[in-house]
Coordinates of N, CA, C and O in Angstrom, one line a residue:
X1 N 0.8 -1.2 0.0 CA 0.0 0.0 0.0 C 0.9 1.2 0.0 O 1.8 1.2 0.8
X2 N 0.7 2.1 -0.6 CA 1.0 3.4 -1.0 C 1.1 4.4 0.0 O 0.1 5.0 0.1
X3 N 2.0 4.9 0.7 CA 1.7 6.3 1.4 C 1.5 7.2 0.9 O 1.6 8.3 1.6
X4 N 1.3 7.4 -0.5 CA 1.5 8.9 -1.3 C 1.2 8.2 -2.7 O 1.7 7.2 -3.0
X5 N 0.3 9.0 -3.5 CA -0.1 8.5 -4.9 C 0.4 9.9 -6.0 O -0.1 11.1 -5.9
X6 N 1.2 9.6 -6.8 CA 1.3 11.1 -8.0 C 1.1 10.3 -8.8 O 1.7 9.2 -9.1
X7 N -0.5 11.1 -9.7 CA -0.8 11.1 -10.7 C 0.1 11.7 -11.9 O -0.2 12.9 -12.0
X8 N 1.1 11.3 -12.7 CA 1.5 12.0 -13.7 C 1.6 11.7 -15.2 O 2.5 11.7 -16.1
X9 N -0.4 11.0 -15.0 CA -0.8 10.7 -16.6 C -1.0 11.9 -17.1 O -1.1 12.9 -16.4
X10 N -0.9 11.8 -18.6 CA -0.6 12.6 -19.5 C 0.5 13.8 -19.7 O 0.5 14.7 -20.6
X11 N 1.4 13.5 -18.8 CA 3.0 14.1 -18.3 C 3.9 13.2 -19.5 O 4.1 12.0 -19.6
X12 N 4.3 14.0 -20.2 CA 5.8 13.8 -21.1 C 7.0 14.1 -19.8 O 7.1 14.9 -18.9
X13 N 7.9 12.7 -20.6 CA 9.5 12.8 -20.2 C 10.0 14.2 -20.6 O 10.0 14.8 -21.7
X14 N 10.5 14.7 -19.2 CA 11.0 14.0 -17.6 C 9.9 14.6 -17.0 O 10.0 14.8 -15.8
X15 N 9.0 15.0 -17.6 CA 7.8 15.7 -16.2 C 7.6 14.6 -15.1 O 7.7 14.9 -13.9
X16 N 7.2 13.5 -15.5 CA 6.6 12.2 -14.3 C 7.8 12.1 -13.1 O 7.5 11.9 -11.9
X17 N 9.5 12.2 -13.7 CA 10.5 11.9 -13.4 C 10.9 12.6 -12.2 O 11.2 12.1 -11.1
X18 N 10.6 14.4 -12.7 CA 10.9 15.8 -12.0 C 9.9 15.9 -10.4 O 10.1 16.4 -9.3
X19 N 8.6 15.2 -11.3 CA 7.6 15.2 -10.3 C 7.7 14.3 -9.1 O 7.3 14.6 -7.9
X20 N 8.3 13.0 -9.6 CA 8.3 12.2 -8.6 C 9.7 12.4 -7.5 O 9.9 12.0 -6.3
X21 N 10.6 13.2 -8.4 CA 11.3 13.6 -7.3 C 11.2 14.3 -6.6 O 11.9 14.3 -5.6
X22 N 10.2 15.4 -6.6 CA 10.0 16.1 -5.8 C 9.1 16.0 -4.5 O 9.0 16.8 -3.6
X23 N 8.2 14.6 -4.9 CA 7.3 14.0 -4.2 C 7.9 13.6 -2.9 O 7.5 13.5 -1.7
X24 N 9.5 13.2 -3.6 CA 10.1 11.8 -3.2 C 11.0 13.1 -1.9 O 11.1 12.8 -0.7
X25 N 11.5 14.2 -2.2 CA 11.7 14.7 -1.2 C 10.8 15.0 0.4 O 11.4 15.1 1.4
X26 N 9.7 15.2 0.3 CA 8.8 15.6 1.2 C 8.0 14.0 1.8 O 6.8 13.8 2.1
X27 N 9.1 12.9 1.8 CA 8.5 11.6 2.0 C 9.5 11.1 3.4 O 10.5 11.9 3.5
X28 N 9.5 10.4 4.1 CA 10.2 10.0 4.9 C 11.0 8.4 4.2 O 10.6 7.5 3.5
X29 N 12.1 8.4 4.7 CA 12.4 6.9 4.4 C 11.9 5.7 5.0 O 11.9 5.4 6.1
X30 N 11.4 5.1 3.8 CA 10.9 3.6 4.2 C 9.4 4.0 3.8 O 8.7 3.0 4.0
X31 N 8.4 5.0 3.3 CA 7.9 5.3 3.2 C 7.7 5.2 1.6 O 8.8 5.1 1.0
X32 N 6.5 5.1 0.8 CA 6.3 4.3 -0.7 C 5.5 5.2 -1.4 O 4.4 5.5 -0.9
X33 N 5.8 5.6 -2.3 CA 5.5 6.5 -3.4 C 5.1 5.8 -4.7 O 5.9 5.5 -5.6
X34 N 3.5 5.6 -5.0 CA 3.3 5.0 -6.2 C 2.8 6.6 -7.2 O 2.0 7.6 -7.0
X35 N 3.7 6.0 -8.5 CA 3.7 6.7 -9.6 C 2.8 6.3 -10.5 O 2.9 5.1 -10.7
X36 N 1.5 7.0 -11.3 CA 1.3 6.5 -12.1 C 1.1 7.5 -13.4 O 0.9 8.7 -13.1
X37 N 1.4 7.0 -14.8 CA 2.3 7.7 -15.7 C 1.4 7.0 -17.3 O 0.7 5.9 -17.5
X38 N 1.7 7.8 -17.9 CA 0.8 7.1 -19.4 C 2.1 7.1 -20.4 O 2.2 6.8 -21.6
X39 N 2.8 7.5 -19.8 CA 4.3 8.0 -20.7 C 5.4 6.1 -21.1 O 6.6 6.1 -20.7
X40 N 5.1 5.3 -21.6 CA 5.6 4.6 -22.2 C 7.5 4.4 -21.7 O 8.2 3.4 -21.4
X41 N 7.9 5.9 -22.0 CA 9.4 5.4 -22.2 C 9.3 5.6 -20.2 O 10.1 5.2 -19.4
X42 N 8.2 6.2 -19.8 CA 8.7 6.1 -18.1 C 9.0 4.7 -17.5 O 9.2 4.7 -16.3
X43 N 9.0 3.4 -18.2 CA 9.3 2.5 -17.1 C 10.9 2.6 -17.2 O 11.6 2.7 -16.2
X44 N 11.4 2.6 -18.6 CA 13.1 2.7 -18.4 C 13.1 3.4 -17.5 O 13.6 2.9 -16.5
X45 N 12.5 5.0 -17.2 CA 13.3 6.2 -16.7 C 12.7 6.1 -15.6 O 13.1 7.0 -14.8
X46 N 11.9 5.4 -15.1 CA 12.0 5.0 -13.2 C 12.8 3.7 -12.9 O 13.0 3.5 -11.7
X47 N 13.4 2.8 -13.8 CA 14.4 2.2 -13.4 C 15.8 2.8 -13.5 O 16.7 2.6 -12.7
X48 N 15.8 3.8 -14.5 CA 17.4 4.5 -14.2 C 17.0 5.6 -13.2 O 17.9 6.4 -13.1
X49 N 16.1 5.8 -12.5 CA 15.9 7.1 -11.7 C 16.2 6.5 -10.7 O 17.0 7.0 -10.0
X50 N 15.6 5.2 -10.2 CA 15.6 4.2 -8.7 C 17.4 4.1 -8.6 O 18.0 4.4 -7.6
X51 N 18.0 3.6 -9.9 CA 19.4 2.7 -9.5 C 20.3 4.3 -8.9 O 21.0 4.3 -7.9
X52 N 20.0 5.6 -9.6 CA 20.8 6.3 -9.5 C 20.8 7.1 -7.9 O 21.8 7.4 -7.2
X53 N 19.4 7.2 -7.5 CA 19.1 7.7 -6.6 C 18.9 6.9 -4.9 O 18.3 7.3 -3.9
X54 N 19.5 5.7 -5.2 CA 19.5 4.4 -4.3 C 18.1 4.1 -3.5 O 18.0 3.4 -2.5
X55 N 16.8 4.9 -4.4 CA 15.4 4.6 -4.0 C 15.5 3.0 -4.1 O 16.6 2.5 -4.1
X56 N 14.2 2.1 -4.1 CA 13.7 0.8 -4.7 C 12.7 1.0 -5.5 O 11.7 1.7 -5.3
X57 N 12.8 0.4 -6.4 CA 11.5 0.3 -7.2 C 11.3 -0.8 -6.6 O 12.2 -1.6 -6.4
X58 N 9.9 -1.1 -6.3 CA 9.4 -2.0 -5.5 C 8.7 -2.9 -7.0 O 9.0 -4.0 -7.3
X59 N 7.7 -2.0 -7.8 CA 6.9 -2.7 -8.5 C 7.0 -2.0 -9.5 O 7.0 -0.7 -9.4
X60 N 7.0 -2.8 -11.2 CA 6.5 -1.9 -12.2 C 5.6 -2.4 -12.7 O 5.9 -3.6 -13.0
X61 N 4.3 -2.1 -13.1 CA 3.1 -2.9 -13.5 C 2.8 -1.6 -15.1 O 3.3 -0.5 -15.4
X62 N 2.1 -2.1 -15.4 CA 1.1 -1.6 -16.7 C -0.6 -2.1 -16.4 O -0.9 -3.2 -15.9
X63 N -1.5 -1.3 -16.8 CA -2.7 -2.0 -16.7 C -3.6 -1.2 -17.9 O -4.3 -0.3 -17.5
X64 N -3.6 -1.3 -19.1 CA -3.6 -0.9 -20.2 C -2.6 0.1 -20.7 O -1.6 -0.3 -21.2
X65 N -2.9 1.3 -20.6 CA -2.1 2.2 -20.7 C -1.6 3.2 -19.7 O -1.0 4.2 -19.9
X66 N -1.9 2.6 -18.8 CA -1.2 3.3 -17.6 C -0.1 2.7 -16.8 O -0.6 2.2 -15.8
X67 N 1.2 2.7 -16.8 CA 2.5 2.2 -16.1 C 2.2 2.5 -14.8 O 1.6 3.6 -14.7
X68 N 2.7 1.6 -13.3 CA 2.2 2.1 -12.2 C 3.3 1.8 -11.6 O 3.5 0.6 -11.6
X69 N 4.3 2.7 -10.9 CA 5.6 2.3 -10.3 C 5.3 2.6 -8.7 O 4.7 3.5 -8.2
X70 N 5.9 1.3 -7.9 CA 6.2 1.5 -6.7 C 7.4 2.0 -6.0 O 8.3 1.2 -5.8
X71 N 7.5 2.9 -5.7 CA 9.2 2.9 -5.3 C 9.6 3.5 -3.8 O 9.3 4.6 -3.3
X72 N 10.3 2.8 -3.4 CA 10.3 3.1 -1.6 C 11.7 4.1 -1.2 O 12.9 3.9 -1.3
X73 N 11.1 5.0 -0.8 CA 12.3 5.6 -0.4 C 13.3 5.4 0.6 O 12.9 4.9 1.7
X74 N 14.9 5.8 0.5 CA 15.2 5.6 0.8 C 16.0 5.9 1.8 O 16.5 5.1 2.6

């Protein structure tokens, strides 16, 4: 379960990216930030966003056209 949900359908790269970092500042660690995004190329760019920033991506799902990332801060 999610402590925080950002909607950032219909957000073009890096808007979802920019957004969720800034989400991801005002979050505590250990605490889970689900993204969800219509943007296609966002599943690469929340796996290069998680490895760089030592977050977790917990989950990457799709459920038609919407990508839904889990990612725990860290």
């Amino acid at each position: 379960m999610a402590d925080q949900v950002l909607n950032a359908e219909g957000l073009n790269c890096p808007l979802p990216i920019l957004r969720a970092k800034k989400a991801i500042k005002g979050m505590s660690a250990g605490e889970v930030l689900e993204v969800r995004s219509t943007d296609p190329g966002s599943v690469a760019d929340f796996a290069a966003f998680c490895k760089q920033t030592g977050n977790d991506l917990l989950s990457s799902t799709s459920e038609g056209d919407i990508y839904k990332f889990e990612i725990k801060v860290s």
